[in-house]
PDB file of C-alpha atoms in Angstrom:
ATOM      1  CA  UNK A   1      34.436 -21.821  28.610  1.00 98.00           C
ATOM      2  CA  UNK A   2      34.821 -23.358  25.172  1.00 98.00           C
ATOM      3  CA  UNK A   3      33.405 -26.792  24.357  1.00 98.00           C
ATOM      4  CA  UNK A   4      33.975 -29.056  21.370  1.00 98.00           C
ATOM      5  CA  UNK A   5      30.885 -30.768  20.035  1.00 98.00           C
ATOM      6  CA  UNK A   6      32.098 -33.650  17.890  1.00 98.00           C
ATOM      7  CA  UNK A   7      29.352 -35.416  15.989  1.00 98.00           C
ATOM      8  CA  UNK A   8      29.632 -38.580  13.936  1.00 98.00           C
ATOM      9  CA  UNK A   9      27.044 -39.309  11.264  1.00 98.00           C
ATOM     10  CA  UNK A  10      25.203 -42.519  10.607  1.00 98.00           C
ATOM     11  CA  UNK A  11      26.113 -44.126   7.248  1.00 97.00           C
ATOM     12  CA  UNK A  12      24.436 -42.472   4.253  1.00 95.00           C
ATOM     13  CA  UNK A  13      23.242 -39.455   6.227  1.00 97.00           C
ATOM     14  CA  UNK A  14      23.156 -36.986   3.334  1.00 97.00           C
ATOM     15  CA  UNK A  15      19.393 -36.928   2.712  1.00 97.00           C
ATOM     16  CA  UNK A  16      18.647 -36.531   6.424  1.00 98.00           C
ATOM     17  CA  UNK A  17      21.254 -33.756   6.597  1.00 97.00           C
ATOM     18  CA  UNK A  18      19.674 -31.918   3.689  1.00 97.00           C
ATOM     19  CA  UNK A  19      16.257 -31.969   5.342  1.00 97.00           C
ATOM     20  CA  UNK A  20      17.459 -30.653   8.703  1.00 98.00           C
ATOM     21  CA  UNK A  21      20.189 -28.300   7.445  1.00 97.00           C
ATOM     22  CA  UNK A  22      18.249 -24.996   7.479  1.00 98.00           C
ATOM     23  CA  UNK A  23      17.205 -25.412  11.127  1.00 98.00           C
ATOM     24  CA  UNK A  24      20.685 -26.669  12.073  1.00 98.00           C
ATOM     25  CA  UNK A  25      22.365 -23.619  10.502  1.00 97.00           C
ATOM     26  CA  UNK A  26      19.852 -21.251  12.097  1.00 98.00           C
ATOM     27  CA  UNK A  27      20.809 -22.502  15.576  1.00 97.00           C
ATOM     28  CA  UNK A  28      24.517 -22.153  14.875  1.00 98.00           C
ATOM     29  CA  UNK A  29      23.988 -18.678  13.396  1.00 98.00           C
ATOM     30  CA  UNK A  30      22.377 -17.615  16.681  1.00 98.00           C
ATOM     31  CA  UNK A  31      25.608 -18.584  18.478  1.00 98.00           C
ATOM     32  CA  UNK A  32      27.662 -16.768  15.812  1.00 98.00           C
ATOM     33  CA  UNK A  33      25.556 -13.639  16.275  1.00 98.00           C
ATOM     34  CA  UNK A  34      26.305 -13.802  20.009  1.00 98.00           C
ATOM     35  CA  UNK A  35      30.049 -14.087  19.293  1.00 98.00           C
ATOM     36  CA  UNK A  36      30.259 -17.574  20.811  1.00 98.00           C
ATOM     37  CA  UNK A  37      31.492 -19.706  17.871  1.00 98.00           C
ATOM     38  CA  UNK A  38      35.200 -20.304  17.312  1.00 98.00           C
ATOM     39  CA  UNK A  39      34.713 -22.710  14.401  1.00 98.00           C
ATOM     40  CA  UNK A  40      31.965 -24.891  12.990  1.00 98.00           C
ATOM     41  CA  UNK A  41      31.533 -27.140   9.992  1.00 97.00           C
ATOM     42  CA  UNK A  42      31.101 -30.638   8.611  1.00 97.00           C
ATOM     43  CA  UNK A  43      33.634 -33.374   7.859  1.00 98.00           C
ATOM     44  CA  UNK A  44      33.444 -34.266   4.139  1.00 98.00           C
ATOM     45  CA  UNK A  45      33.377 -38.012   3.488  1.00 97.00           C
ATOM     46  CA  UNK A  46      36.045 -37.595   0.803  1.00 98.00           C
ATOM     47  CA  UNK A  47      39.037 -35.298   0.495  1.00 97.00           C
ATOM     48  CA  UNK A  48      37.358 -32.337  -1.194  1.00 97.00           C
ATOM     49  CA  UNK A  49      35.516 -29.143  -0.250  1.00 93.00           C
ATOM     50  CA  UNK A  50      32.333 -30.350  -1.974  1.00 95.00           C
ATOM     51  CA  UNK A  51      31.909 -34.111  -1.527  1.00 97.00           C
ATOM     52  CA  UNK A  52      28.680 -34.196  -3.544  1.00 96.00           C
ATOM     53  CA  UNK A  53      26.772 -37.444  -3.085  1.00 96.00           C
ATOM     54  CA  UNK A  54      29.576 -38.857  -0.888  1.00 97.00           C
ATOM     55  CA  UNK A  55      28.211 -36.584   1.812  1.00 97.00           C
ATOM     56  CA  UNK A  56      29.681 -36.050   5.241  1.00 97.00           C
ATOM     57  CA  UNK A  57      30.847 -38.173   8.158  1.00 98.00           C
ATOM     58  CA  UNK A  58      30.115 -35.745  10.968  1.00 98.00           C
ATOM     59  CA  UNK A  59      30.473 -32.209  12.257  1.00 97.00           C
ATOM     60  CA  UNK A  60      32.546 -30.099  14.621  1.00 98.00           C
ATOM     61  CA  UNK A  61      31.373 -27.070  16.586  1.00 98.00           C
ATOM     62  CA  UNK A  62      33.662 -25.271  19.002  1.00 98.00           C
ATOM     63  CA  UNK A  63      31.704 -22.655  20.900  1.00 98.00           C
ATOM     64  CA  UNK A  64      31.402 -20.916  24.233  1.00 98.00           C
ATOM     65  CA  UNK A  65      28.874 -22.158  26.778  1.00 98.00           C
ATOM     66  CA  UNK A  66      28.493 -21.445  30.483  1.00 98.00           C
ATOM     67  CA  UNK A  67      28.895 -25.109  31.424  1.00 98.00           C
ATOM     68  CA  UNK A  68      29.376 -28.618  30.096  1.00 98.00           C
ATOM     69  CA  UNK A  69      25.723 -29.292  30.849  1.00 98.00           C
ATOM     70  CA  UNK A  70      24.627 -26.308  28.755  1.00 98.00           C
ATOM     71  CA  UNK A  71      26.820 -27.447  25.851  1.00 98.00           C
ATOM     72  CA  UNK A  72      25.422 -30.979  26.084  1.00 98.00           C
ATOM     73  CA  UNK A  73      21.836 -29.719  26.184  1.00 98.00           C
ATOM     74  CA  UNK A  74      22.503 -27.525  23.148  1.00 98.00           C
ATOM     75  CA  UNK A  75      23.985 -30.495  21.266  1.00 98.00           C
ATOM     76  CA  UNK A  76      21.077 -32.765  22.198  1.00 97.00           C
ATOM     77  CA  UNK A  77      18.593 -30.204  20.818  1.00 98.00           C
ATOM     78  CA  UNK A  78      20.356 -29.989  17.431  1.00 97.00           C
ATOM     79  CA  UNK A  79      17.973 -30.574  14.501  1.00 98.00           C
ATOM     80  CA  UNK A  80      20.482 -33.057  13.058  1.00 98.00           C
ATOM     81  CA  UNK A  81      20.200 -35.106  16.250  1.00 97.00           C
ATOM     82  CA  UNK A  82      16.401 -34.998  16.068  1.00 96.00           C
ATOM     83  CA  UNK A  83      16.495 -36.026  12.386  1.00 98.00           C
ATOM     84  CA  UNK A  84      18.679 -39.057  13.132  1.00 98.00           C
ATOM     85  CA  UNK A  85      21.744 -37.744  11.302  1.00 98.00           C
ATOM     86  CA  UNK A  86      24.124 -38.449  14.160  1.00 98.00           C
ATOM     87  CA  UNK A  87      25.183 -41.869  15.394  1.00 98.00           C
ATOM     88  CA  UNK A  88      27.167 -40.354  18.265  1.00 98.00           C
ATOM     89  CA  UNK A  89      27.852 -36.928  19.749  1.00 98.00           C
ATOM     90  CA  UNK A  90      30.718 -36.169  22.114  1.00 98.00           C
ATOM     91  CA  UNK A  91      30.840 -32.913  24.054  1.00 98.00           C
ATOM     92  CA  UNK A  92      33.966 -31.975  25.960  1.00 98.00           C
ATOM     93  CA  UNK A  93      35.793 -28.927  27.260  1.00 98.00           C
ATOM     94  CA  UNK A  94      38.175 -27.300  24.784  1.00 98.00           C
ATOM     95  CA  UNK A  95      41.129 -25.037  25.478  1.00 98.00           C
ATOM     96  CA  UNK A  96      42.142 -22.845  22.559  1.00 97.00           C
ATOM     97  CA  UNK A  97      45.894 -22.348  22.457  1.00 97.00           C
ATOM     98  CA  UNK A  98      46.563 -21.283  18.844  1.00 95.00           C
ATOM     99  CA  UNK A  99      46.217 -19.007  17.019  1.00 90.00           C
TER     100      UNK A  99
END
């Protein structure tokens, strides 16, 4: 089943994000390589592709996991979570309808 992992950053998270980004992307790439990711990416803090020093306000990952518990455990082990980037993470089932 698909699960949405919706993460909200702490204020001024950019430096913490930069430090943990390589490990964060490596974990997501493993899911991509297994064909489990529908979409993944950050939420820019301003209305532009590259927000520069404005940074990001959170992230979204929609991926396949065998259970809600597995998705939650994966989210809890995210390097961004360990680095203190996230203020809150919500994991919930997701049903893809379109496209």
